[in-house]
Amino acid sequence: MTNPEISVIIGAYNAMPYLSRTLASVVEQSIGHDRMEIITVNDGSTDTTGKELERFAADYPGLFQVIHQENSGGPSAPRNVGLDRARGRYVFFLDADDYLGEETLERMIAAAETNKTDVVLGKMVGVNGRSAPASMFVRNQPRTDVFSSRVYWALNPLKLFRRDLIERHGLRFPTGYKVCEDQPFTALAYLHADGISVVADYDCLFIVKRDDGQNITVTTRGAGQRIRVLRMMVDLVEENVAAGPDRDALMHRHLTIDMHHAVAQMERETDRAVQENNLGELRDMLSGSYPESLKTRVNAITRLRCELILRGKLTELLELERAEQAHKSAGTSPDVLVEDGRAYARLPFFRDTGLGIPDACFDITRELQARHRLDSVSLDGTRLTLTGHAYLRRVPGERTGVELVLRERDSTAEHRVPAEPVTTAGLGADEDGGAYTYADAGFSVTADLLSVADCGRLPRGLWDVFVALDTDGVTREIRFGNKRLPQVDAKPATHVVGQGDDTMAVALYFTKPYSNLTVDVGENKHRVAEKLRIDGLAWSKTDTATLEITGSWKLATLPLGALSVRLSSEDGAFVDFAVTGRGAKGFTAYVPVSGLGAGTWTAALTLAGAGGAAWLAPVPARRDMEACRWRHFGLPWYARPTADGEQFTLRIDRVRVGKAMAQRLKR
């Protein structure tokens, strides 16, 4: 019997009516039934879950395995049973109340196959008000790991795993837990994986908040189990990752999310003795696993929470939790104090003389969220103009300065241009309950590319665009352009601007994959010649010794006076012929070949550049053209297109009368 490509494992406990949609989403997958098997485990349900599993198995013979067992008390045992039965090259775990997009498995398997990766994350979407991880799904990631991406912040097992990875490392879910049991399995799979892929451009997995409130993460109360798993994960990270920035990156996730959830459960506990015991366990864990390097990495509220735990301040810890919940419920955040170029959150116990907690625990300077938007970008001649707004959330500021920063990508050379403030009403009204307004956050800035660089022209390079903010001494530099109005054209626009020796190629484009604005000076990525085209080539109907060359360009702007047709002789001499405009982006050049000397001449479209340089676009050969003739001082001359090469070439010479007559007589 041929093994399937993928095994979908679904553990189910009292999952009706959600289970029906879950199963339907799997049998309707675009990969087809011949490539998968569905292993379902009824974990002692008391509703109609078992009957629904059997109904689907009967409707789709050979596709389902249905296993019934006594209730195990958590999700781990059903998943392990499924793993023991799985035959597919890949395994996908699906909860019984969630469902898949139609192309989910096909896209995720393709990502694993194309990129030779062991784990694939698919974009998750919350349903019915359930929150879903988002930071790791900003863009597709063909191949990444836990240290260079945000994938570690999604430790649920609802992913695609190469089964060989699971079996090679003996990975199974620890039993005896109702929540967080998936973290050790997923973390070890991440750490052992030969590459991780992220599919972010398709809604793969829909995670559902149940109307009956029976999601297991909601119904499982108490901090004890969460603290046990947190301790397990801290040990796992310390055993598998050496001390340093990589370990701190993973520990950051556990202290920020898991410890917060544990403390939230402590606050709901009514038994003070249990709370004291929970605090002691957290304090013991932190005392050996919270180095200075990690303190500077976590956010302020986590820093303060850890400080209170290490000091054994249970009452204060629970008060902090209640204050955080109050802000969350109201959709607000603590006020901010700006002082000496630093920003501090006015969290509970800020500058409390009795506790004496250092200001560093409240420092949110690094955490301040920047809000910004590009409203327009244009190039008028050599003058680059941007409009938009930028501000630091919750820091309205009495004194705000904005600068445009152009920084060359390789050399890091930079040039700054002060922006002019533009009053913009309504900014900030849609967040923090409208408590902060940023009417002065708008700006307009113009940089002349011929004078921005220390009173000289901007040198060749890729100049990334930043906006630098200074709000009451708090500074922030923002890579600019990825948030913009819909009317801002995202297509690359190549310009040829200036005149004479100051003519330059400038392209405005948005980078991939981050979509930030960059100015390409000097054709590093965007070639001018590729946007020049010859559309027609013929002898003039009114003057048979004149070539008519028509063409067009796909440039955003072009000084027409810089464009010409150049005929170059074999000895290096050349003659340029001006063009005249034709329509919006077309031209015609008239080339009187009777004025050229004898010899072989090749034709090219030229665009004058800086310092005497020029862009050349060869005029393509036309092999079906006849020769033309004319008289000069009574003597016959001819111009004959040659059949050699890809570039249009003319052979010009005087007709040798005697030679021509001799050839006629031979006939």
XYZ file of C-alpha atoms in Angstrom:
667
model
C 0.000 0.000 0.000
C 1.430 3.364 -1.018
C 2.004 5.713 1.867
C 0.198 9.073 1.696
C 2.065 12.308 1.316
C 0.565 13.855 4.451
C -1.132 12.688 7.630
C -3.614 15.135 9.145
C -4.020 14.420 12.864
C -7.105 15.692 14.694
C -7.723 15.065 18.377
C -11.333 15.755 19.373
C -13.114 16.120 22.688
C -16.717 17.398 22.794
C -16.034 19.339 19.612
C -19.544 19.560 18.126
C -20.809 21.409 16.186
C -17.401 22.883 15.226
C -15.993 19.496 14.238
C -18.175 19.261 11.128
C -16.617 22.344 9.550
C -13.141 21.182 10.590
C -13.509 17.809 8.873
C -15.140 19.316 5.796
C -12.222 21.721 5.383
C -9.806 18.775 5.325
C -11.688 16.524 2.889
C -12.072 19.525 0.544
C -8.340 20.196 0.354
C -7.054 20.906 -3.151
C -4.297 18.265 -2.916
C -6.924 15.515 -3.277
C -7.705 12.431 -1.234
C -5.066 10.219 -2.834
C -2.270 12.280 -1.282
C -3.444 12.298 2.342
C -4.816 10.358 5.264
C -6.913 11.790 8.101
C -6.300 10.324 11.565
C -8.932 11.328 14.132
C -8.875 10.486 17.824
C -12.079 10.753 19.854
C -10.734 11.461 23.338
C -13.678 10.191 25.383
C -16.240 12.735 24.182
C -19.662 12.783 25.824
C -21.428 14.612 22.978
C -21.911 13.459 19.371
C -18.248 13.939 18.395
C -17.676 10.184 17.965
C -20.740 9.774 15.740
C -19.669 12.685 13.531
C -16.238 11.132 13.065
C -17.795 7.830 12.066
C -20.191 9.590 9.679
C -17.316 11.245 7.792
C -15.363 7.966 7.752
C -18.354 6.241 6.176
C -18.792 8.990 3.591
C -15.110 8.846 2.603
C -14.045 5.171 2.727
C -10.315 4.633 3.092
C -9.564 8.288 3.881
C -10.179 8.272 7.649
C -8.834 6.398 10.616
C -11.120 6.857 13.628
C -9.794 5.914 17.048
C -11.968 6.001 20.180
C -10.320 6.089 23.603
C -10.976 7.016 27.211
C -10.548 10.673 28.024
C -6.888 11.456 28.578
C -7.327 14.883 30.188
C -5.536 16.928 27.542
C -4.538 17.283 23.880
C -1.183 15.490 24.130
C -2.256 11.844 24.234
C -4.571 12.047 21.169
C -1.818 13.713 19.154
C 0.697 11.069 20.215
C -1.731 8.305 19.221
C -2.099 9.967 15.845
C 1.667 10.178 15.419
C 2.016 6.466 16.179
C -0.442 5.712 13.343
C 0.839 8.277 10.823
C 2.341 7.063 7.541
C 2.691 10.325 5.607
C 5.954 12.066 4.730
C 4.465 15.119 6.418
C 2.259 15.570 9.462
C -0.209 18.373 10.095
C -1.903 18.831 13.481
C -5.347 20.421 13.458
C -7.552 21.228 16.438
C -11.127 19.988 16.207
C -12.694 23.463 16.309
C -10.405 25.111 13.735
C -10.454 24.775 9.951
C -8.264 25.130 6.842
C -8.274 27.253 3.709
C -8.901 25.095 0.626
C -5.303 25.272 -0.691
C -3.558 25.154 2.689
C -1.940 21.720 2.550
C -0.985 22.049 -1.118
C 0.749 25.382 -0.529
C 2.508 24.263 2.648
C 3.795 21.025 1.145
C 5.013 22.983 -1.889
C 6.898 25.356 0.426
C 8.586 22.427 2.199
C 9.469 20.691 -1.069
C 10.702 23.794 -2.893
C 12.809 25.078 -0.015
C 13.859 21.698 1.449
C 12.591 22.724 4.895
C 11.366 20.570 7.791
C 8.697 22.846 9.289
C 6.180 25.131 7.563
C 4.038 27.783 9.229
C 0.863 28.888 7.450
C -0.782 32.233 8.060
C -3.307 32.075 10.902
C -6.558 34.039 11.061
C -8.626 34.541 14.213
C -12.364 33.840 13.991
C -15.158 35.072 16.255
C -12.890 37.478 18.095
C -10.004 35.097 18.742
C -6.559 36.652 18.417
C -4.008 34.996 16.154
C -0.206 35.260 15.964
C 0.694 37.843 13.338
C 4.271 39.104 13.613
C 5.748 36.071 11.844
C 3.334 36.377 8.914
C 4.305 39.800 7.585
C 5.809 38.228 4.464
C 6.631 34.865 2.940
C 9.872 33.412 4.239
C 11.202 30.601 2.049
C 13.828 29.508 4.553
C 14.485 30.843 8.025
C 15.136 29.772 11.638
C 14.126 30.736 15.172
C 16.943 33.256 15.587
C 16.460 35.331 12.447
C 12.660 35.523 12.404
C 9.630 35.691 14.696
C 8.516 32.071 14.217
C 9.408 31.134 17.816
C 6.618 33.413 19.003
C 4.172 30.854 17.524
C 4.711 27.682 19.556
C 1.386 26.008 18.833
C 1.725 22.751 16.822
C -0.780 23.711 14.104
C 1.889 23.476 11.441
C 3.345 21.172 8.827
C 6.183 18.949 10.066
C 8.355 16.563 8.100
C 7.657 13.239 9.844
C 11.253 12.121 9.478
C 12.249 15.063 11.707
C 9.739 13.969 14.354
C 10.774 10.316 14.369
C 14.497 10.981 14.094
C 14.416 13.005 17.323
C 11.705 10.992 19.055
C 9.437 13.993 19.434
C 6.175 13.473 21.301
C 3.852 15.698 23.333
C 4.312 15.579 27.133
C 1.205 14.238 28.878
C -0.388 15.474 32.079
C -0.911 19.050 30.827
C -4.022 20.786 29.527
C -2.339 23.971 28.307
C 1.067 24.831 26.847
C 1.762 21.117 26.302
C 2.577 21.885 22.682
C 5.488 24.181 23.448
C 8.248 21.574 24.077
C 7.290 19.613 20.960
C 7.215 22.657 18.681
C 10.305 24.280 20.186
C 12.414 21.135 19.741
C 11.115 20.689 16.193
C 12.140 24.281 15.446
C 15.588 23.850 16.973
C 16.300 20.543 15.188
C 14.756 21.555 11.856
C 16.807 21.907 8.712
C 15.068 25.145 7.802
C 11.623 26.620 8.481
C 9.295 28.106 5.845
C 6.516 30.658 6.334
C 3.512 30.906 3.992
C 2.123 34.388 4.631
C 0.337 35.197 1.369
C -2.586 32.819 1.906
C -5.013 32.406 4.816
C -4.073 28.853 5.780
C -5.521 28.209 9.227
C -8.627 29.687 10.825
C -8.542 29.420 14.622
C -11.941 29.724 16.250
C -13.132 31.200 19.522
C -16.007 28.954 20.517
C -19.366 30.518 21.313
C -19.708 28.187 24.301
C -16.409 29.423 25.781
C -14.994 25.899 25.886
C -11.620 26.538 24.261
C -9.210 24.671 26.492
C -6.980 27.698 27.032
C -9.992 29.539 28.447
C -11.380 26.777 30.658
C -8.048 25.760 32.222
C -7.560 27.816 35.378
C -4.664 28.208 37.782
C -1.051 29.318 37.498
C 0.550 26.083 38.692
C 0.470 24.179 35.396
C 1.558 27.238 33.418
C 4.512 27.773 35.754
C 5.498 24.097 35.410
C 5.558 24.411 31.609
C 7.405 27.735 31.824
C 10.071 26.107 33.990
C 10.250 23.224 31.496
C 10.702 25.604 28.587
C 13.371 27.646 30.369
C 15.289 24.431 31.012
C 14.785 23.316 27.400
C 16.147 26.575 26.026
C 19.135 26.561 28.371
C 19.944 22.952 27.462
C 19.764 23.494 23.713
C 21.010 27.046 23.159
C 24.269 28.498 24.443
C 24.154 31.598 26.635
C 24.154 34.767 24.589
C 21.918 36.714 22.200
C 20.304 33.612 20.659
C 19.261 32.233 24.036
C 18.040 35.669 25.111
C 15.902 35.885 21.960
C 14.018 32.702 22.886
C 13.815 33.514 26.599
C 12.356 36.894 25.693
C 9.309 35.123 24.295
C 8.737 32.997 27.406
C 9.093 35.856 29.885
C 6.934 38.204 27.814
C 4.060 35.802 27.071
C 4.116 32.747 29.312
C 5.136 34.413 32.550
C 2.511 37.105 31.963
C -0.183 34.420 31.542
C 0.989 32.726 34.744
C 0.795 35.970 36.727
C -2.661 36.691 35.263
C -3.815 33.334 36.647
C -2.215 34.133 40.018
C -4.251 37.342 40.223
C -7.470 35.300 39.854
C -6.446 32.919 42.650
C -8.316 33.395 45.956
C -5.893 31.472 48.167
C -3.026 33.704 49.314
C -0.884 30.704 50.212
C -1.158 29.376 46.664
C -0.188 32.773 45.323
C 2.844 32.910 47.630
C 3.895 29.457 46.459
C 3.499 30.489 42.797
C 5.592 33.591 43.452
C 8.318 31.494 45.055
C 8.491 29.206 42.021
C 8.758 32.145 39.627
C 11.372 33.806 41.816
C 13.436 30.625 41.932
C 13.258 30.297 38.148
C 14.253 33.921 37.471
C 17.114 33.944 39.970
C 19.240 31.768 37.703
C 17.791 32.544 34.279
C 17.508 36.319 33.999
C 20.895 37.797 33.023
C 21.533 41.503 32.518
C 21.551 41.004 28.744
C 17.970 39.709 28.917
C 16.853 42.574 31.176
C 17.780 45.072 28.483
C 15.954 43.028 25.821
C 12.502 42.574 27.352
C 9.913 45.354 27.398
C 9.323 47.639 30.375
C 6.294 45.888 31.855
C 8.080 42.515 31.722
C 11.144 44.148 33.274
C 9.025 45.581 36.098
C 7.172 42.297 36.561
C 10.471 40.430 36.892
C 11.806 43.054 39.324
C 8.787 42.636 41.605
C 9.039 38.827 41.440
C 12.738 38.877 42.335
C 11.986 41.211 45.260
C 9.202 38.906 46.431
C 6.588 41.691 46.206
C 3.374 39.700 45.737
C 0.930 42.517 46.563
C 2.655 44.884 44.174
C 2.901 42.193 41.474
C -0.845 41.588 41.587
C -1.525 45.329 41.593
C 0.568 45.669 38.440
C -1.441 42.876 36.836
C -4.746 44.576 37.699
C -3.495 47.886 36.292
C -2.436 46.196 33.055
C -5.806 44.481 32.711
C -7.590 47.794 33.302
C -5.609 49.454 30.512
C -6.312 46.499 28.217
C -10.038 46.619 28.903
C -10.165 50.373 28.304
C -7.951 50.239 25.221
C -5.480 52.658 26.792
C -1.830 52.686 27.796
C 0.062 54.254 30.708
C 1.020 57.907 30.373
C 4.540 58.713 29.265
C 7.093 61.030 30.850
C 9.797 62.420 28.540
C 12.910 63.534 30.370
C 16.515 64.058 29.272
C 15.955 62.306 25.965
C 14.362 59.215 27.531
C 10.732 58.111 27.739
C 9.305 56.429 30.846
C 5.959 54.666 31.263
C 4.058 55.839 34.337
C 3.373 52.291 35.446
C 2.510 51.557 39.091
C 5.417 52.283 41.484
C 7.194 54.648 39.092
C 9.511 56.670 41.332
C 7.875 55.230 44.414
C 10.321 56.322 47.127
C 9.382 53.404 49.339
C 10.219 50.743 46.773
C 13.036 52.592 44.999
C 12.687 50.685 41.745
C 15.217 52.012 39.183
C 13.926 54.194 36.370
C 15.454 51.694 33.938
C 12.582 49.316 34.727
C 10.141 51.894 33.326
C 12.202 53.012 30.316
C 10.195 52.563 27.110
C 12.344 54.700 24.790
C 13.180 51.708 22.631
C 9.574 50.460 22.715
C 7.879 53.631 21.523
C 5.780 52.867 18.476
C 6.297 55.082 15.453
C 3.335 55.969 13.307
C 4.148 57.161 9.808
C 2.740 57.418 6.312
C 3.952 58.548 2.901
C 1.276 60.682 1.257
C 3.101 61.639 -1.944
C 6.480 61.389 -3.617
C 7.490 63.244 -6.765
C 10.541 64.241 -8.756
C 10.260 67.619 -10.470
C 13.458 68.051 -12.416
C 16.085 67.260 -9.809
C 13.869 68.250 -6.860
C 12.662 65.270 -4.823
C 9.590 66.089 -2.717
C 7.926 63.930 -0.076
C 4.853 64.650 2.020
C 3.413 62.614 4.857
C 3.434 62.382 8.618
C 5.464 60.709 11.359
C 5.179 60.708 15.138
C 5.876 58.647 18.243
C 2.729 57.217 19.751
C 1.820 58.587 23.216
C 4.537 61.258 22.957
C 2.702 64.335 21.635
C 5.718 66.568 22.313
C 6.021 70.300 22.666
C 8.954 70.382 20.247
C 9.068 68.117 17.207
C 11.618 68.154 14.409
C 11.592 66.048 11.237
C 14.443 65.447 8.807
C 14.627 63.540 5.558
C 17.629 61.206 5.652
C 19.126 59.774 2.447
C 21.582 56.985 3.331
C 23.624 55.107 0.759
C 23.182 51.394 1.269
C 26.781 50.221 0.849
C 28.892 53.138 2.042
C 26.381 54.342 4.716
C 27.116 57.923 3.655
C 24.130 60.087 4.499
C 22.645 63.499 3.802
C 19.916 65.222 5.813
C 17.332 67.789 4.800
C 15.065 69.519 7.357
C 11.337 69.148 6.674
C 8.690 71.829 6.918
C 5.835 71.138 9.373
C 2.334 70.742 7.942
C -0.671 70.853 10.254
C -2.621 67.602 9.913
C -5.862 67.306 11.841
C -7.177 64.013 13.220
C -3.932 62.111 13.713
C -4.197 59.879 16.796
C -7.969 60.063 17.072
C -8.378 56.349 16.336
C -6.152 54.980 19.131
C -5.593 55.391 22.868
C -9.158 56.591 23.194
C -8.201 59.809 21.429
C -6.167 60.868 24.483
C -3.265 62.036 22.300
C -3.282 64.223 19.216
C -0.460 64.829 16.767
C -1.632 67.754 14.671
C 1.960 68.914 14.098
C 3.173 65.533 12.815
C 2.628 66.326 9.137
C 5.576 67.405 7.012
C 6.737 68.324 3.535
C 10.365 68.115 2.483
C 12.173 68.874 -0.772
C 15.733 67.823 -1.574
C 17.477 69.052 -4.725
C 19.578 66.106 -5.877
C 22.069 68.494 -7.485
C 22.892 70.227 -4.201
C 21.859 67.938 -1.327
C 25.290 66.335 -0.914
C 27.319 69.030 0.818
C 26.227 71.531 -1.832
C 27.005 69.055 -4.610
C 25.089 66.461 -6.611
C 24.023 63.206 -4.991
C 26.617 60.557 -5.961
C 25.814 57.281 -7.639
C 24.292 54.717 -5.270
C 21.167 53.252 -3.738
C 19.923 55.917 -1.344
C 17.475 54.488 1.177
C 14.934 56.962 2.523
C 14.508 57.500 6.264
C 12.640 60.001 8.385
C 14.399 61.162 11.555
C 12.187 62.377 14.428
C 13.175 64.444 17.436
C 10.313 64.807 19.918
C 11.341 66.704 23.040
C 14.772 65.108 22.760
C 13.522 61.565 22.133
C 14.882 60.554 18.739
C 13.863 57.826 16.337
C 14.843 57.002 12.790
C 12.184 55.371 10.617
C 12.702 53.496 7.355
C 10.090 55.211 5.265
C 7.584 54.378 2.556
C 6.080 50.987 3.374
C 2.978 52.649 4.809
C 1.491 54.975 2.209
C -1.710 56.280 0.738
C -3.288 54.036 -1.924
C -2.787 56.687 -4.590
C 0.995 56.551 -4.245
C 2.118 54.594 -7.298
C 4.204 51.634 -6.155
C 5.642 50.881 -9.615
C 9.305 51.824 -10.157
C 9.693 55.156 -11.961
C 12.946 55.893 -13.794
C 13.698 59.534 -14.573
C 16.377 61.247 -16.597
C 16.682 64.739 -15.144
C 18.867 67.804 -15.472
C 20.672 69.213 -18.499
C 24.139 68.900 -19.994
C 26.791 67.753 -17.574
C 24.184 67.651 -14.787
C 21.960 65.100 -16.544
C 21.464 62.100 -14.278
C 19.411 58.902 -14.054
C 17.207 58.678 -10.964
C 14.769 55.867 -10.192
C 12.233 55.967 -7.364
C 11.206 52.486 -6.284
C 9.894 50.499 -3.335
C 12.072 47.649 -2.120
C 11.111 43.975 -1.960
C 9.949 42.493 0.312
C 9.665 45.390 2.777
C 8.295 47.971 0.306
C 10.310 50.941 1.571
C 11.263 53.903 -0.618
C 14.729 54.010 -2.200
C 16.298 56.458 -4.666
C 18.509 54.762 -7.264
C 21.022 57.283 -8.602
C 23.119 56.100 -11.519
C 21.340 52.951 -12.726
C 22.341 50.511 -10.011
C 19.164 48.493 -10.544
C 17.118 50.423 -13.118
C 18.722 50.789 -16.560
C 17.819 53.761 -18.727
C 18.773 52.117 -22.028
C 16.272 49.313 -21.391
C 13.494 51.895 -21.423
C 14.432 53.390 -24.815
C 12.917 51.745 -27.879
C 13.126 52.074 -31.653
C 9.690 51.600 -33.165
C 10.300 52.290 -36.873
C 13.047 52.757 -39.453
C 12.482 53.803 -43.090
C 13.607 56.116 -45.872
C 11.687 59.376 -45.940
C 8.912 59.601 -48.510
C 9.800 63.229 -49.191
C 13.581 62.873 -49.271
C 14.902 59.460 -50.192
C 18.346 60.269 -48.768
C 16.927 60.883 -45.303
C 16.306 58.202 -42.680
C 13.228 58.558 -40.514
C 13.744 56.839 -37.162
C 10.800 56.732 -34.755
C 10.925 55.575 -31.178
C 9.523 55.888 -27.675
C 10.552 55.694 -24.071
C 9.175 54.197 -20.825
C 10.806 56.751 -18.581
C 8.873 58.836 -16.083
C 10.597 62.014 -17.259
C 13.078 62.773 -20.000
C 14.666 66.065 -21.130
C 13.927 65.750 -24.844
C 16.911 67.937 -25.718
C 19.256 65.282 -24.326
C 17.969 62.628 -26.730
C 19.462 62.164 -30.217
C 20.295 59.586 -32.846
C 24.033 59.018 -33.275
C 25.702 57.625 -36.368
C 29.233 56.448 -35.667
C 31.848 55.685 -38.301
C 34.368 52.893 -38.211
C 37.173 55.351 -37.475
C 35.487 56.601 -34.282
C 33.896 59.774 -35.605
C 30.203 60.337 -34.904
C 27.407 62.730 -35.796
C 24.356 63.377 -33.576
C 20.928 64.228 -34.983
C 18.323 65.870 -32.757
C 14.900 64.318 -32.272
C 11.493 65.949 -32.206
C 8.685 64.951 -29.892
C 5.874 62.715 -31.102
C 2.911 62.292 -28.775
C 3.365 61.934 -25.028
C 6.443 59.702 -25.005
C 7.469 59.318 -28.629
C 10.011 60.926 -30.952
C 11.142 61.108 -34.561
C 14.691 61.697 -35.781
C 15.476 62.790 -39.332
C 18.927 61.662 -40.450
C 20.109 63.094 -43.851
C 22.663 60.472 -44.783
C 23.746 62.554 -47.798
C 25.689 64.704 -45.396
C 27.810 61.831 -44.125
C 31.173 60.913 -45.544
C 32.095 57.646 -47.195
C 32.447 54.703 -44.863
C 30.520 52.315 -42.647
C 28.173 53.939 -40.125
C 26.240 52.333 -37.255
C 23.147 53.894 -35.670
C 22.235 54.165 -31.979
C 19.792 56.114 -29.888
C 21.778 58.244 -27.438
C 20.865 60.089 -24.299
C 23.404 62.628 -23.098
C 24.524 62.161 -19.511
C 26.755 63.786 -16.939
C 30.338 64.668 -17.799
C 30.006 63.890 -21.473
C 28.800 60.327 -20.887
C 25.837 58.975 -22.825
C 23.350 56.134 -22.739
C 23.342 54.152 -25.977
C 20.507 51.991 -27.263
C 21.522 50.366 -30.567
C 19.132 50.820 -33.481
C 18.277 47.241 -34.515
C 19.179 46.073 -38.000
C 16.559 46.037 -40.753
C 17.590 43.635 -43.451
C 14.758 44.258 -45.890
C 15.627 47.920 -46.625
C 16.659 48.940 -50.103
C 19.651 51.173 -50.803
C 19.108 54.822 -51.595
C 20.960 57.044 -54.081
C 21.591 60.771 -54.487
C 23.932 63.109 -56.320
C 26.542 65.268 -54.746
C 28.273 67.827 -56.999
C 26.860 65.884 -59.888
C 28.373 62.587 -58.786
C 26.212 59.595 -57.765
C 26.350 58.360 -54.172
C 24.599 55.512 -52.369
C 23.749 54.328 -48.860
C 23.121 50.597 -48.475
C 22.067 48.858 -45.229
C 24.393 45.934 -44.585
C 23.209 42.431 -43.701
C 25.813 41.872 -40.982
C 25.205 42.067 -37.221
C 22.236 43.054 -35.107
C 22.812 46.827 -35.184
C 21.619 48.975 -38.077
C 24.637 49.713 -40.289
C 24.960 51.723 -43.488
C 27.673 51.510 -46.104
C 28.006 54.984 -47.734
C 30.168 55.583 -50.762
C 30.390 57.253 -54.182
C 29.168 55.124 -57.082
C 32.173 54.118 -59.179
C 30.797 54.717 -62.713
C 33.465 52.791 -64.608
C 33.212 49.810 -62.320
C 29.412 49.827 -62.554
C 29.532 49.881 -66.383
C 32.023 47.010 -66.467
C 29.744 44.926 -64.278
C 26.815 45.640 -66.583
C 28.806 44.528 -69.641
C 29.677 41.238 -67.944
C 26.008 40.482 -67.670
